[in-house]
Tab-separated table of C-alpha atoms in Angstrom:
chain	number	residue	atom	x	y	z
P	852	UNK	CA	0.000	0.000	0.000
P	853	UNK	CA	1.270	3.497	-0.868
P	854	UNK	CA	2.726	5.407	2.076
P	855	UNK	CA	1.246	8.865	2.676
P	856	UNK	CA	4.251	10.012	4.684
P	857	UNK	CA	6.122	11.098	1.545
P	858	UNK	CA	3.245	13.209	0.187
P	859	UNK	CA	3.123	16.898	0.988
P	860	UNK	CA	-0.105	18.325	2.436
P	861	UNK	CA	-1.501	21.738	1.590
P	862	UNK	CA	-4.734	23.730	1.890
P	863	UNK	CA	-7.091	25.134	-0.738
P	864	UNK	CA	-9.475	27.798	0.564
P	865	UNK	CA	-12.476	29.310	-1.196
P	866	UNK	CA	-13.452	31.276	1.955
P	867	UNK	CA	-17.016	29.876	2.144
P	868	UNK	CA	-19.696	32.087	3.686
P	869	UNK	CA	-22.397	30.330	5.725
P	870	UNK	CA	-25.906	31.380	6.659
P	871	UNK	CA	-25.995	33.154	9.981
P	872	UNK	CA	-22.437	34.394	9.485
P	873	UNK	CA	-20.775	36.923	7.159
P	874	UNK	CA	-17.980	37.339	4.647
P	875	UNK	CA	-16.083	39.322	7.276
P	876	UNK	CA	-16.156	36.389	9.680
P	877	UNK	CA	-15.211	33.925	6.950
P	878	UNK	CA	-12.164	36.008	6.025
P	879	UNK	CA	-11.113	36.144	9.669
P	880	UNK	CA	-11.610	32.388	9.945
P	881	UNK	CA	-9.343	31.860	6.946
P	882	UNK	CA	-6.589	33.890	8.553
P	883	UNK	CA	-6.942	31.830	11.734
P	884	UNK	CA	-6.971	28.573	9.777
P	885	UNK	CA	-3.764	29.547	7.956
P	886	UNK	CA	-1.974	30.149	11.258
P	887	UNK	CA	-3.135	26.816	12.636
P	888	UNK	CA	-2.279	24.665	9.606
P	889	UNK	CA	1.143	26.311	9.523
P	890	UNK	CA	1.742	24.938	13.020
P	891	UNK	CA	0.593	21.520	11.757
P	892	UNK	CA	3.313	21.512	9.101
P	893	UNK	CA	1.259	22.103	5.945
P	894	UNK	CA	3.298	23.102	2.883
P	895	UNK	CA	1.172	25.829	1.302
P	896	UNK	CA	-2.113	27.713	1.636
P	897	UNK	CA	-3.834	28.733	-1.614
P	898	UNK	CA	-6.913	30.890	-2.113
P	899	UNK	CA	-9.228	30.681	-5.117
P	900	UNK	CA	-10.797	33.408	-7.268
P	901	UNK	CA	-14.569	33.847	-7.606
P	902	UNK	CA	-16.741	36.816	-8.511
P	903	UNK	CA	-20.411	37.721	-8.070
P	904	UNK	CA	-20.753	34.737	-5.712
P	905	UNK	CA	-21.722	35.846	-2.186
P	906	UNK	CA	-21.107	32.385	-0.704
P	907	UNK	CA	-17.407	32.519	-1.688
P	908	UNK	CA	-15.480	35.552	-0.405
P	909	UNK	CA	-12.485	35.124	-2.726
P	910	UNK	CA	-12.755	37.905	-5.295
P	911	UNK	CA	-9.238	39.339	-4.800
P	912	UNK	CA	-6.580	36.639	-4.289
P	913	UNK	CA	-3.608	39.076	-4.075
P	914	UNK	CA	-5.212	40.920	-1.155
P	915	UNK	CA	-6.009	37.655	0.636
P	916	UNK	CA	-2.499	36.367	0.004
P	917	UNK	CA	-0.983	39.537	1.459
P	918	UNK	CA	-3.103	39.214	4.603
P	919	UNK	CA	-2.433	35.508	5.118
P	920	UNK	CA	1.289	35.784	4.397
P	921	UNK	CA	1.541	38.637	6.921
P	922	UNK	CA	-0.301	36.576	9.537
P	923	UNK	CA	2.042	33.580	9.093
P	924	UNK	CA	5.798	33.132	8.849
P	925	UNK	CA	6.803	29.875	7.127
P	926	UNK	CA	3.942	28.383	5.097
P	927	UNK	CA	3.892	29.174	1.384
P	928	UNK	CA	0.881	31.281	0.326
P	929	UNK	CA	-0.560	31.592	-3.150
P	930	UNK	CA	-3.430	31.560	-5.593
P	931	UNK	CA	-5.416	28.533	-6.549
P	932	UNK	CA	-5.747	30.298	-8.766
P	933	UNK	CA	-5.656	33.702	-10.379
P	934	UNK	CA	-7.989	33.372	-13.381
P	935	UNK	CA	-5.850	34.971	-16.040
P	936	UNK	CA	-8.551	35.851	-18.606
P	937	UNK	CA	-9.940	38.303	-16.000
P	938	UNK	CA	-6.656	40.226	-15.688
P	939	UNK	CA	-3.921	41.935	-17.646
P	940	UNK	CA	-0.784	39.753	-17.395
P	941	UNK	CA	1.357	42.787	-16.521
P	942	UNK	CA	-0.904	43.578	-13.554
P	943	UNK	CA	-0.658	40.001	-12.268
P	944	UNK	CA	3.134	40.018	-12.626
P	945	UNK	CA	3.394	43.300	-10.727
P	946	UNK	CA	1.041	42.136	-7.961
P	947	UNK	CA	2.922	38.904	-7.376
P	948	UNK	CA	6.310	40.551	-7.722
P	949	UNK	CA	5.270	42.897	-4.932
P	950	UNK	CA	4.027	40.005	-2.785
P	951	UNK	CA	7.296	38.151	-3.357
P	952	UNK	CA	9.302	41.241	-2.385
P	953	UNK	CA	7.462	41.408	0.954
P	954	UNK	CA	7.556	37.621	1.532
P	955	UNK	CA	10.575	36.237	-0.364
P	956	UNK	CA	10.481	32.521	-1.051
P	957	UNK	CA	6.900	32.098	0.207
P	958	UNK	CA	4.621	33.172	-2.680
P	959	UNK	CA	3.078	30.866	-5.316
P	960	UNK	CA	1.251	31.979	-8.455
P	961	UNK	CA	-1.340	29.420	-9.527
P	962	UNK	CA	-2.994	30.297	-12.860
P	963	UNK	CA	-6.345	29.128	-14.251
P	964	UNK	CA	-8.196	29.828	-17.483
P	965	UNK	CA	-11.826	29.774	-16.271
P	966	UNK	CA	-13.912	32.861	-15.456
P	967	UNK	CA	-14.854	32.018	-11.868
P	968	UNK	CA	-18.199	33.706	-12.370
P	969	UNK	CA	-21.243	34.138	-14.626
P	970	UNK	CA	-21.048	35.591	-18.168
P	971	UNK	CA	-22.342	39.048	-17.147
P	972	UNK	CA	-19.712	39.520	-14.446
P	973	UNK	CA	-17.025	38.025	-16.687
P	974	UNK	CA	-17.849	40.608	-19.351
P	975	UNK	CA	-17.417	43.454	-16.860
P	976	UNK	CA	-14.150	42.037	-15.537
P	977	UNK	CA	-12.708	41.582	-19.011
P	978	UNK	CA	-13.572	44.897	-20.668
P	979	UNK	CA	-10.538	46.042	-22.605
P	980	UNK	CA	-8.778	42.680	-22.282
P	981	UNK	CA	-8.076	40.159	-25.073
P	982	UNK	CA	-10.734	37.594	-25.899
P	983	UNK	CA	-10.916	35.480	-22.726
P	984	UNK	CA	-10.036	31.784	-23.007
P	985	UNK	CA	-9.272	32.010	-26.726
P	986	UNK	CA	-6.098	34.003	-26.020
P	987	UNK	CA	-5.101	32.154	-22.854
P	988	UNK	CA	-1.847	30.737	-24.306
P	989	UNK	CA	-0.831	34.237	-25.401
P	990	UNK	CA	-1.716	35.744	-22.036
P	991	UNK	CA	0.177	33.038	-20.176
P	992	UNK	CA	3.193	33.450	-22.430
P	993	UNK	CA	3.219	37.183	-21.726
P	994	UNK	CA	2.963	36.597	-17.978
P	995	UNK	CA	5.789	34.051	-18.004
P	996	UNK	CA	7.915	36.510	-19.919
P	997	UNK	CA	7.602	39.066	-17.129
P	998	UNK	CA	8.463	36.517	-14.438
P	999	UNK	CA	11.016	34.301	-16.191
P	1000	UNK	CA	14.485	33.864	-14.656
P	1001	UNK	CA	17.257	35.976	-16.153
P	1002	UNK	CA	17.157	39.417	-17.714
P	1003	UNK	CA	13.851	40.388	-19.374
P	1004	UNK	CA	13.957	40.886	-23.147
P	1005	UNK	CA	10.868	43.075	-23.437
P	1006	UNK	CA	10.824	46.868	-23.349
P	1007	UNK	CA	8.051	46.587	-20.750
P	1008	UNK	CA	9.051	45.164	-17.376
P	1009	UNK	CA	6.987	44.165	-14.360
P	1010	UNK	CA	8.036	46.308	-11.415
P	1011	UNK	CA	9.101	45.472	-8.783
P	1012	UNK	CA	11.241	42.589	-9.976
P	1013	UNK	CA	12.376	40.937	-6.729
P	1014	UNK	CA	15.488	38.838	-6.361
P	1015	UNK	CA	13.406	35.654	-6.231
P	1016	UNK	CA	10.521	34.857	-8.584
P	1017	UNK	CA	7.234	33.291	-7.448
P	1018	UNK	CA	6.883	29.851	-9.059
P	1019	UNK	CA	4.047	29.553	-11.568
P	1020	UNK	CA	1.639	26.598	-11.420
P	1021	UNK	CA	-0.936	25.802	-14.091
P	1022	UNK	CA	-4.348	24.690	-12.774
P	1023	UNK	CA	-6.790	22.516	-14.651
P	1024	UNK	CA	-9.523	19.901	-14.817
P	1025	UNK	CA	-8.746	18.114	-18.090
P	1026	UNK	CA	-6.110	16.301	-20.106
P	1027	UNK	CA	-5.766	19.324	-22.413
P	1028	UNK	CA	-4.723	21.618	-19.554
P	1029	UNK	CA	-2.423	18.856	-18.286
P	1030	UNK	CA	-0.677	18.491	-21.651
P	1031	UNK	CA	-0.329	22.268	-21.904
P	1032	UNK	CA	1.325	22.456	-18.472
P	1033	UNK	CA	3.643	19.591	-19.357
P	1034	UNK	CA	4.695	21.113	-22.676
P	1035	UNK	CA	5.552	24.380	-20.900
P	1036	UNK	CA	7.492	22.594	-18.168
P	1037	UNK	CA	5.313	24.015	-15.385
P	1038	UNK	CA	4.073	22.255	-12.243
P	1039	UNK	CA	0.443	21.162	-12.584
P	1040	UNK	CA	-2.402	21.330	-10.036
P	1041	UNK	CA	-5.510	19.266	-10.796
P	1042	UNK	CA	-8.940	20.153	-9.351
P	1043	UNK	CA	-10.129	16.717	-8.217
P	1044	UNK	CA	-12.904	18.465	-6.274
P	1045	UNK	CA	-14.395	19.584	-9.602
P	1046	UNK	CA	-13.744	16.612	-11.897
P	1047	UNK	CA	-12.733	13.544	-9.871
P	1048	UNK	CA	-13.275	11.154	-12.770
P	1049	UNK	CA	-10.475	12.734	-14.803
P	1050	UNK	CA	-7.682	12.895	-12.242
P	1051	UNK	CA	-5.625	9.845	-13.195
P	1052	UNK	CA	-5.821	10.466	-16.957
P	1053	UNK	CA	-4.895	14.146	-16.584
P	1054	UNK	CA	-1.824	13.495	-14.459
P	1055	UNK	CA	-0.644	10.794	-16.837
P	1056	UNK	CA	-1.130	13.143	-19.796
P	1057	UNK	CA	0.893	15.779	-17.959
P	1058	UNK	CA	3.799	13.442	-17.317
P	1059	UNK	CA	3.774	12.173	-20.901
P	1060	UNK	CA	3.898	15.732	-22.261
P	1061	UNK	CA	6.403	17.135	-19.782
P	1062	UNK	CA	9.465	18.963	-21.119
P	1063	UNK	CA	12.088	20.318	-18.710
P	1064	UNK	CA	12.173	24.105	-18.581
P	1065	UNK	CA	13.735	27.037	-16.776
P	1066	UNK	CA	10.863	26.663	-14.299
P	1067	UNK	CA	11.072	22.951	-13.544
P	1068	UNK	CA	13.356	20.058	-14.478
P	1069	UNK	CA	10.971	17.203	-13.643
P	1070	UNK	CA	7.172	16.802	-13.409
P	1071	UNK	CA	5.444	17.967	-10.254
P	1072	UNK	CA	1.748	17.377	-9.542
P	1073	UNK	CA	-0.753	18.596	-6.978
P	1074	UNK	CA	-4.182	16.977	-6.609
P	1075	UNK	CA	-6.884	18.974	-4.823
P	1076	UNK	CA	-9.774	16.863	-3.481
P	1077	UNK	CA	-12.494	17.850	-1.064
P	1078	UNK	CA	-11.388	16.366	2.265
P	1079	UNK	CA	-13.613	16.290	5.343
P	1080	UNK	CA	-12.277	14.210	8.209
P	1081	UNK	CA	-14.024	13.682	11.530
P	1082	UNK	CA	-14.026	11.182	14.367
P	1083	UNK	CA	-16.451	8.914	12.485
P	1084	UNK	CA	-17.814	8.384	8.974
P	1085	UNK	CA	-21.260	9.492	10.105
P	1086	UNK	CA	-20.003	12.745	11.608
P	1087	UNK	CA	-17.961	13.556	8.506
P	1088	UNK	CA	-20.898	12.944	6.146
P	1089	UNK	CA	-23.120	15.112	8.331
P	1090	UNK	CA	-20.586	17.943	8.265
P	1091	UNK	CA	-20.207	17.641	4.492
P	1092	UNK	CA	-23.915	17.837	3.743
P	1093	UNK	CA	-24.170	21.613	4.219
P	1094	UNK	CA	-21.759	22.298	1.369
P	1095	UNK	CA	-23.349	19.708	-0.929
P	1096	UNK	CA	-26.897	20.960	-0.303
P	1097	UNK	CA	-25.623	24.495	-0.808
P	1098	UNK	CA	-24.222	23.564	-4.219
P	1099	UNK	CA	-27.644	22.175	-5.121
P	1100	UNK	CA	-29.468	25.306	-3.964
P	1101	UNK	CA	-27.120	27.512	-5.975
P	1102	UNK	CA	-28.117	25.589	-9.095
P	1103	UNK	CA	-31.818	25.193	-8.497
P	1104	UNK	CA	-33.066	28.036	-6.300
P	1105	UNK	CA	-30.937	31.119	-5.674
P	1106	UNK	CA	-27.489	31.664	-7.156
P	1107	UNK	CA	-26.862	34.421	-4.593
P	1108	UNK	CA	-27.640	32.294	-1.530
P	1109	UNK	CA	-25.146	31.511	1.212
P	1110	UNK	CA	-24.235	27.942	2.110
P	1111	UNK	CA	-26.548	26.351	4.680
P	1112	UNK	CA	-24.961	25.114	7.881
P	1113	UNK	CA	-24.853	21.390	8.567
P	1114	UNK	CA	-27.813	21.809	10.943
P	1115	UNK	CA	-29.892	23.589	8.289
P	1116	UNK	CA	-28.966	21.046	5.625
P	1117	UNK	CA	-30.106	18.214	7.894
P	1118	UNK	CA	-33.559	19.826	8.114
P	1119	UNK	CA	-33.765	20.538	4.379
P	1120	UNK	CA	-36.065	18.125	2.529
P	1121	UNK	CA	-34.738	17.144	-0.887
P	1122	UNK	CA	-36.348	15.455	-3.861
P	1123	UNK	CA	-34.935	12.102	-5.009
P	1124	UNK	CA	-33.012	13.921	-7.743
P	1125	UNK	CA	-31.678	16.351	-5.152
P	1126	UNK	CA	-30.510	13.526	-2.932
P	1127	UNK	CA	-28.849	11.949	-5.954
P	1128	UNK	CA	-27.020	15.229	-6.670
P	1129	UNK	CA	-25.749	15.396	-3.089
P	1130	UNK	CA	-24.613	11.780	-3.148
P	1131	UNK	CA	-22.869	12.142	-6.526
P	1132	UNK	CA	-21.130	15.285	-5.298
P	1133	UNK	CA	-19.835	13.726	-2.073
P	1134	UNK	CA	-19.094	10.099	-2.969
P	1135	UNK	CA	-15.981	10.670	-5.145
P	1136	UNK	CA	-14.377	12.931	-2.532
P	1137	UNK	CA	-12.433	12.093	0.645
P	1138	UNK	CA	-15.004	12.179	3.459
P	1139	UNK	CA	-15.094	10.028	6.585
P	1140	UNK	CA	-13.471	8.978	9.812
P	1141	UNK	CA	-9.692	8.524	10.079
P	1142	UNK	CA	-9.664	4.998	8.663
P	1143	UNK	CA	-11.840	5.868	5.692
P	1144	UNK	CA	-9.882	9.029	4.909
P	1145	UNK	CA	-6.559	7.180	5.119
P	1146	UNK	CA	-7.774	4.437	2.765
P	1147	UNK	CA	-9.313	6.869	0.258
P	1148	UNK	CA	-6.259	9.145	0.214
P	1149	UNK	CA	-3.919	6.191	-0.136
P	1150	UNK	CA	-5.932	4.971	-3.114
P	1151	UNK	CA	-5.931	8.431	-4.704
P	1152	UNK	CA	-2.159	8.830	-4.344
P	1153	UNK	CA	-1.507	5.277	-5.553
P	1154	UNK	CA	-3.499	5.680	-8.758
P	1155	UNK	CA	-2.631	9.306	-9.532
P	1156	UNK	CA	0.992	9.413	-8.379
P	1157	UNK	CA	0.392	12.881	-6.906
P	1158	UNK	CA	3.376	14.578	-5.279
P	1159	UNK	CA	1.138	16.745	-3.113
P	1160	UNK	CA	-2.431	16.731	-1.804
P	1161	UNK	CA	-4.216	20.059	-1.417
P	1162	UNK	CA	-7.304	19.626	0.753
P	1163	UNK	CA	-10.432	21.740	0.316
P	1164	UNK	CA	-12.513	21.475	3.512
P	1165	UNK	CA	-15.949	23.100	3.304
P	1166	UNK	CA	-17.401	22.876	6.812
P	1167	UNK	CA	-19.629	25.480	8.483
P	1168	UNK	CA	-18.260	24.961	11.995
P	1169	UNK	CA	-14.816	26.558	12.137
P	1170	UNK	CA	-13.444	24.304	14.859
P	1171	UNK	CA	-14.689	21.206	13.027
P	1172	UNK	CA	-12.901	22.496	9.938
P	1173	UNK	CA	-9.668	22.947	11.870
P	1174	UNK	CA	-10.126	19.486	13.397
P	1175	UNK	CA	-10.402	17.985	9.908
P	1176	UNK	CA	-7.005	19.417	8.986
P	1177	UNK	CA	-5.572	18.184	12.294
P	1178	UNK	CA	-6.767	14.653	11.593
P	1179	UNK	CA	-5.391	14.787	8.054
P	1180	UNK	CA	-1.984	15.863	9.349
P	1181	UNK	CA	-2.008	13.033	11.909
P	1182	UNK	CA	-2.814	10.495	9.185
P	1183	UNK	CA	0.083	11.685	7.063
P	1184	UNK	CA	2.479	11.286	9.997
P	1185	UNK	CA	1.229	7.859	11.076
């Protein structure tokens, strides 16, 4: 059986906002969580990008990264990811160059090609920018040019240009994004929480396409599943239900709703199709007591060959969320 002790552990945070709470509290909880997982030995803490989505308070990753990096001292902090079609590459390079100057050797730049929002908000974000996903390779090439090691060749330079450069990771959910990352010689982070069925094929495609580069001399992969660990399988499934029911409500009732707490989700009556949605959303992820989580993670690492696991834990109770990361850290050490 594959040993988890050699796999790095990290955190992915979408800063979920729960009913009865607020975005302000969720942001404060994220800062607290970052401090606590740092003490547990986690490798990195990444924040996502979403817009026009009140249940996810992650619209400005660079600001969140600055706050979390200032509140911690050793853990790497980065984006999971900056959605490049929403931004001018020069702006991103300058933002992350500034972050790296303040926190040398601790900043990661994860890049994605999705919008992270609805078409109306995407249109407003992208006014004056090149045509979204269609020009993603060109945008990424421009960004890498600003951040590449050595002297820049362009007449336009990203300022500041710190002594160390933040490493660039490509994020994705498909074999096409995996092959693109491999061909560029970039590390690749796969969103298992979004498309669990494609994880193994994507990571294999990445390794097959990988070419050494100035950024990386050998393949490096991160897999990001939803992980909810508790003292028992039943407790973990109960904690997870709030997020799953919330995803359903966003699709079927109110796209501006907040996530229901676990207590509210337990009281919420679902149709058979709704229950099927919840089950299909939770079953492929890593949810359960310590034994179940260990077995599921071991299986995921064995089949994917991931170098690093980045856990997304969507739990309304902050202390239960922290406890999940504590249990995960204990499993990796055992």
